[in-house]
PDB file of C-alpha atoms in Angstrom:
ATOM      1  CA  PHE A   1      -0.452  -0.226  -0.315  1.00 82.00           C
ATOM      2  CA  GLU A   2       0.917   3.694  -1.272  1.00 82.00           C
ATOM      3  CA  LEU A   3      -0.348   6.694  -0.344  1.00 81.00           C
ATOM      4  CA  THR A   4       1.952  10.175  -2.128  1.00 83.00           C
ATOM      5  CA  ASP A   5       0.628  13.472  -0.907  1.00 79.00           C
ATOM      6  CA  THR A   6       2.211  15.621  -3.163  1.00 80.00           C
ATOM      7  CA  GLY A   7       1.850  18.248  -0.697  1.00 76.00           C
ATOM      8  CA  GLU A   8       4.183  16.985   1.244  1.00 75.00           C
ATOM      9  CA  ASP A   9       1.690  17.787   4.443  1.00 76.00           C
ATOM     10  CA  GLY A  10       0.188  14.499   5.247  1.00 75.00           C
ATOM     11  CA  LEU A  11      -3.545  13.895   5.475  1.00 74.00           C
ATOM     12  CA  SER A  12      -3.923  16.685   8.516  1.00 71.00           C
ATOM     13  CA  PHE A  13      -1.005  19.268   9.590  1.00 66.00           C
ATOM     14  CA  TRP A  14      -1.720  20.949  12.912  1.00 62.00           C
ATOM     15  CA  ALA A  15      -0.225  24.734  10.851  1.00 65.00           C
ATOM     16  CA  ASN A  16      -2.726  24.215   8.635  1.00 67.00           C
ATOM     17  CA  ALA A  17      -6.011  22.846  10.159  1.00 64.00           C
ATOM     18  CA  ASN A  18      -7.709  25.254   6.652  1.00 68.00           C
ATOM     19  CA  GLN A  19      -7.272  21.957   4.804  1.00 67.00           C
ATOM     20  CA  GLY A  20      -9.280  19.635   5.977  1.00 66.00           C
ATOM     21  CA  SER A  21      -8.373  16.181   8.725  1.00 68.00           C
ATOM     22  CA  GLY A  22      -8.039  12.787   7.413  1.00 71.00           C
ATOM     23  CA  TYR A  23      -7.085   9.605   8.865  1.00 72.00           C
ATOM     24  CA  LEU A  24      -5.238   6.598   7.594  1.00 77.00           C
ATOM     25  CA  LYS A  25      -5.572   2.977   9.371  1.00 79.00           C
ATOM     26  CA  PHE A  26      -5.793  -0.981   8.691  1.00 79.00           C
ATOM     27  CA  LYS A  27      -8.305  -2.416  10.530  1.00 78.00           C
ATOM     28  CA  ARG A  28      -9.653  -6.987  11.197  1.00 73.00           C
ATOM     29  CA  MET A  29     -12.909  -8.571  10.363  1.00 71.00           C
ATOM     30  CA  ASN A  30     -13.414  -7.620  13.957  1.00 71.00           C
ATOM     31  CA  ASN A  31     -12.182  -4.204  13.245  1.00 69.00           C
ATOM     32  CA  SER A  32      -9.402  -4.105  15.736  1.00 70.00           C
ATOM     33  CA  VAL A  33      -6.969  -2.292  14.741  1.00 71.00           C
ATOM     34  CA  VAL A  34      -3.737  -3.474  12.653  1.00 74.00           C
ATOM     35  CA  LYS A  35      -2.266  -0.094  12.028  1.00 76.00           C
ATOM     36  CA  ASN A  36      -2.306   2.663  12.584  1.00 76.00           C
ATOM     37  CA  PHE A  37      -0.817   6.360  10.941  1.00 74.00           C
ATOM     38  CA  GLY A  38      -0.441   9.218  12.131  1.00 70.00           C
ATOM     39  CA  PRO A  39      -2.263  11.618   9.947  1.00 72.00           C
ATOM     40  CA  ASP A  40       0.861  14.538   9.873  1.00 69.00           C
ATOM     41  CA  PHE A  41       2.897  12.190   7.774  1.00 69.00           C
ATOM     42  CA  GLY A  42       5.325  14.034   5.428  1.00 73.00           C
ATOM     43  CA  GLY A  43       5.121  13.468   1.820  1.00 78.00           C
ATOM     44  CA  LYS A  44       4.601   8.723   1.778  1.00 80.00           C
ATOM     45  CA  ILE A  45       3.051   6.750   3.342  1.00 78.00           C
ATOM     46  CA  TYR A  46       4.404   2.986   2.801  1.00 75.00           C
ATOM     47  CA  GLN A  47       3.161  -0.503   3.895  1.00 75.00           C
ATOM     48  CA  GLN A  48       4.047  -3.640   1.966  1.00 73.00           C
ATOM     49  CA  PHE A  49       1.564  -7.178   3.661  1.00 69.00           C
ATOM     50  CA  THR A  50      -0.102 -10.542   2.087  1.00 67.00           C
ATOM     51  CA  VAL A  51      -3.575 -10.887   1.595  1.00 69.00           C
ATOM     52  CA  GLY A  52      -4.138 -14.619   1.175  1.00 65.00           C
ATOM     53  CA  LEU A  53      -1.275 -16.572   2.207  1.00 60.00           C
ATOM     54  CA  THR A  54      -2.132 -19.738   5.059  1.00 59.00           C
ATOM     55  CA  ASN A  55       1.156 -21.396   6.562  1.00 58.00           C
ATOM     56  CA  ASP A  56       1.681 -23.082   9.851  1.00 57.00           C
ATOM     57  CA  VAL A  57       1.834 -20.066  12.325  1.00 53.00           C
ATOM     58  CA  ASN A  58      -0.629 -18.579  13.276  1.00 48.00           C
ATOM     59  CA  GLU A  59      -0.072 -14.936  13.329  1.00 47.00           C
ATOM     60  CA  ASN A  60      -1.774 -12.944  16.242  1.00 47.00           C
ATOM     61  CA  VAL A  61      -0.363  -9.118  17.289  1.00 48.00           C
ATOM     62  CA  TYR A  62      -1.519  -9.027  21.011  1.00 51.00           C
ATOM     63  CA  THR A  63      -0.982  -5.631  22.604  1.00 57.00           C
ATOM     64  CA  ASN A  64       0.580  -5.703  26.178  1.00 71.00           C
ATOM     65  CA  LYS A  65      -1.876  -2.721  27.192  1.00 82.00           C
ATOM     66  CA  THR A  66      -4.167  -1.007  26.597  1.00 87.00           C
ATOM     67  CA  ILE A  67      -3.352   1.596  23.799  1.00 86.00           C
ATOM     68  CA  LEU A  68      -5.410   5.129  22.783  1.00 91.00           C
ATOM     69  CA  SER A  69      -5.885   7.057  20.191  1.00 90.00           C
ATOM     70  CA  VAL A  70      -7.693  10.017  19.571  1.00 91.00           C
ATOM     71  CA  TYR A  71      -7.524  11.327  16.080  1.00 88.00           C
ATOM     72  CA  PRO A  72      -7.765  14.220  13.587  1.00 89.00           C
ATOM     73  CA  ASN A  73      -5.524  16.321  16.420  1.00 88.00           C
ATOM     74  CA  PRO A  74      -6.525  19.021  16.598  1.00 89.00           C
ATOM     75  CA  SER A  75     -10.560  18.542  15.219  1.00 90.00           C
ATOM     76  CA  ASN A  76     -13.368  20.233  13.246  1.00 89.00           C
ATOM     77  CA  GLY A  77     -15.365  17.989  16.176  1.00 88.00           C
ATOM     78  CA  HIS A  78     -15.460  15.119  14.212  1.00 89.00           C
ATOM     79  CA  ILE A  79     -13.454  13.095  16.428  1.00 92.00           C
ATOM     80  CA  PHE A  80     -12.074   8.557  15.732  1.00 91.00           C
ATOM     81  CA  ILE A  81     -11.285   7.303  19.314  1.00 92.00           C
ATOM     82  CA  ASP A  82      -9.569   3.847  18.993  1.00 88.00           C
ATOM     83  CA  VAL A  83      -9.049   1.698  22.081  1.00 88.00           C
ATOM     84  CA  ASP A  84      -7.659  -1.117  21.983  1.00 85.00           C
ATOM     85  CA  PHE A  85      -7.074  -3.454  25.274  1.00 84.00           C
ATOM     86  CA  SER A  86      -5.263  -6.640  26.007  1.00 80.00           C
ATOM     87  CA  SER A  87      -7.686  -8.592  27.185  1.00 82.00           C
ATOM     88  CA  LYS A  88     -11.903  -7.717  26.542  1.00 85.00           C
ATOM     89  CA  LYS A  89     -12.782  -5.312  29.380  1.00 89.00           C
ATOM     90  CA  ALA A  90     -16.043  -3.175  30.257  1.00 92.00           C
ATOM     91  CA  GLY A  91     -15.419   0.771  30.905  1.00 93.00           C
ATOM     92  CA  ILE A  92     -16.868   4.213  29.878  1.00 96.00           C
ATOM     93  CA  ILE A  93     -14.963   6.711  27.701  1.00 97.00           C
ATOM     94  CA  GLU A  94     -15.486  10.583  28.864  1.00 97.00           C
ATOM     95  CA  ILE A  95     -15.300  14.591  26.843  1.00 97.00           C
ATOM     96  CA  THR A  96     -14.454  17.316  29.582  1.00 97.00           C
ATOM     97  CA  ASP A  97     -14.090  20.204  28.869  1.00 95.00           C
ATOM     98  CA  VAL A  98     -10.932  22.639  30.209  1.00 94.00           C
ATOM     99  CA  LEU A  99     -13.578  22.852  33.757  1.00 95.00           C
ATOM    100  CA  GLY A 100     -13.964  19.670  34.292  1.00 95.00           C
ATOM    101  CA  LYS A 101     -17.690  19.385  32.632  1.00 96.00           C
ATOM    102  CA  ILE A 102     -18.449  15.736  31.686  1.00 96.00           C
ATOM    103  CA  VAL A 103     -19.223  16.975  27.913  1.00 95.00           C
ATOM    104  CA  TYR A 104     -19.691  13.182  25.762  1.00 96.00           C
ATOM    105  CA  THR A 105     -19.684   9.560  27.174  1.00 96.00           C
ATOM    106  CA  HIS A 106     -20.089   6.033  25.295  1.00 95.00           C
ATOM    107  CA  SER A 107     -20.349   2.383  27.530  1.00 94.00           C
ATOM    108  CA  PHE A 108     -18.486  -0.639  26.201  1.00 90.00           C
ATOM    109  CA  ALA A 109     -18.659  -4.357  27.755  1.00 89.00           C
ATOM    110  CA  ALA A 110     -16.768  -7.047  26.873  1.00 85.00           C
ATOM    111  CA  LEU A 111     -14.801  -5.507  24.130  1.00 82.00           C
ATOM    112  CA  THR A 112     -10.544  -6.319  23.503  1.00 81.00           C
ATOM    113  CA  ALA A 113     -11.104  -3.019  20.591  1.00 81.00           C
ATOM    114  CA  THR A 114     -13.787  -0.358  19.151  1.00 83.00           C
ATOM    115  CA  THR A 115     -13.625   2.527  17.445  1.00 86.00           C
ATOM    116  CA  VAL A 116     -15.224   5.185  18.659  1.00 89.00           C
ATOM    117  CA  GLU A 117     -17.025   7.743  16.743  1.00 89.00           C
ATOM    118  CA  ALA A 118     -17.801  11.762  18.037  1.00 91.00           C
ATOM    119  CA  ASP A 119     -19.057  14.433  16.365  1.00 92.00           C
ATOM    120  CA  LEU A 120     -18.485  17.047  18.574  1.00 93.00           C
ATOM    121  CA  SER A 121     -18.951  19.931  16.390  1.00 91.00           C
ATOM    122  CA  SER A 122     -21.531  21.382  18.292  1.00 93.00           C
ATOM    123  CA  PHE A 123     -18.825  22.234  20.884  1.00 94.00           C
ATOM    124  CA  LYS A 124     -16.576  25.975  21.190  1.00 94.00           C
ATOM    125  CA  ASN A 125     -13.640  25.169  20.748  1.00 94.00           C
ATOM    126  CA  GLY A 126     -10.924  24.654  21.904  1.00 95.00           C
ATOM    127  CA  LEU A 127      -8.774  22.383  24.131  1.00 96.00           C
ATOM    128  CA  TYR A 128     -11.151  18.878  25.709  1.00 97.00           C
ATOM    129  CA  PHE A 129     -10.040  15.697  27.089  1.00 97.00           C
ATOM    130  CA  VAL A 130     -10.792  12.253  26.402  1.00 97.00           C
ATOM    131  CA  THR A 131     -10.362   9.542  29.560  1.00 97.00           C
ATOM    132  CA  LEU A 132     -10.476   6.355  29.725  1.00 96.00           C
ATOM    133  CA  LYS A 133     -12.019   4.116  32.444  1.00 96.00           C
ATOM    134  CA  THR A 134     -12.161   1.262  32.480  1.00 94.00           C
ATOM    135  CA  ASP A 135     -11.714  -1.403  36.464  1.00 92.00           C
ATOM    136  CA  ILE A 136      -8.319  -1.219  36.368  1.00 91.00           C
ATOM    137  CA  GLU A 137      -6.597   1.889  35.164  1.00 93.00           C
ATOM    138  CA  VAL A 138      -7.401   5.245  33.340  1.00 95.00           C
ATOM    139  CA  LEU A 139      -5.557   7.105  30.729  1.00 95.00           C
ATOM    140  CA  ASN A 140      -6.248  10.700  29.176  1.00 96.00           C
ATOM    141  CA  LYS A 141      -5.630  12.409  25.930  1.00 95.00           C
ATOM    142  CA  LYS A 142      -5.493  16.047  25.290  1.00 95.00           C
ATOM    143  CA  LEU A 143      -8.437  17.021  22.169  1.00 95.00           C
ATOM    144  CA  LEU A 144      -7.746  20.905  20.180  1.00 94.00           C
ATOM    145  CA  LEU A 145     -11.607  22.138  18.651  1.00 93.00           C
ATOM    146  CA  ALA A 146     -10.327  24.637  16.152  1.00 90.00           C
ATOM    147  CA  LYS A 147     -12.961  24.985  13.268  1.00 78.00           C
TER     148      LYS A 147
END
């Protein structure tokens, strides 16, 4: 797979948010993320892979820690939140403003991976915090809304 950007500023460039934003990721059929490419990649993304080959070795890739990704960031309001766990977990995703007011929530149960789409376009520009809470951990990411 090869993606070339002749403008050499990737799918989303923090210094010029008016050009738009985008993302690129490969997912398995169960919706778990195989590879997530940063949107500010410059001029080219190149990834080699094979499809449909079988052999005697099971090539399963698992993460041993929880991964939380929020993109595009900065955003015009339409965001994606990727979560990958090492085992099935239940929890909640919350988005709060800088004063700590919860402005968005999404609950989930018994998942190893998910992608949540959230429309925050009606929210005011500024800094927000995306928090992932499970029974054993809390992860945070900053999110900048700039419309």
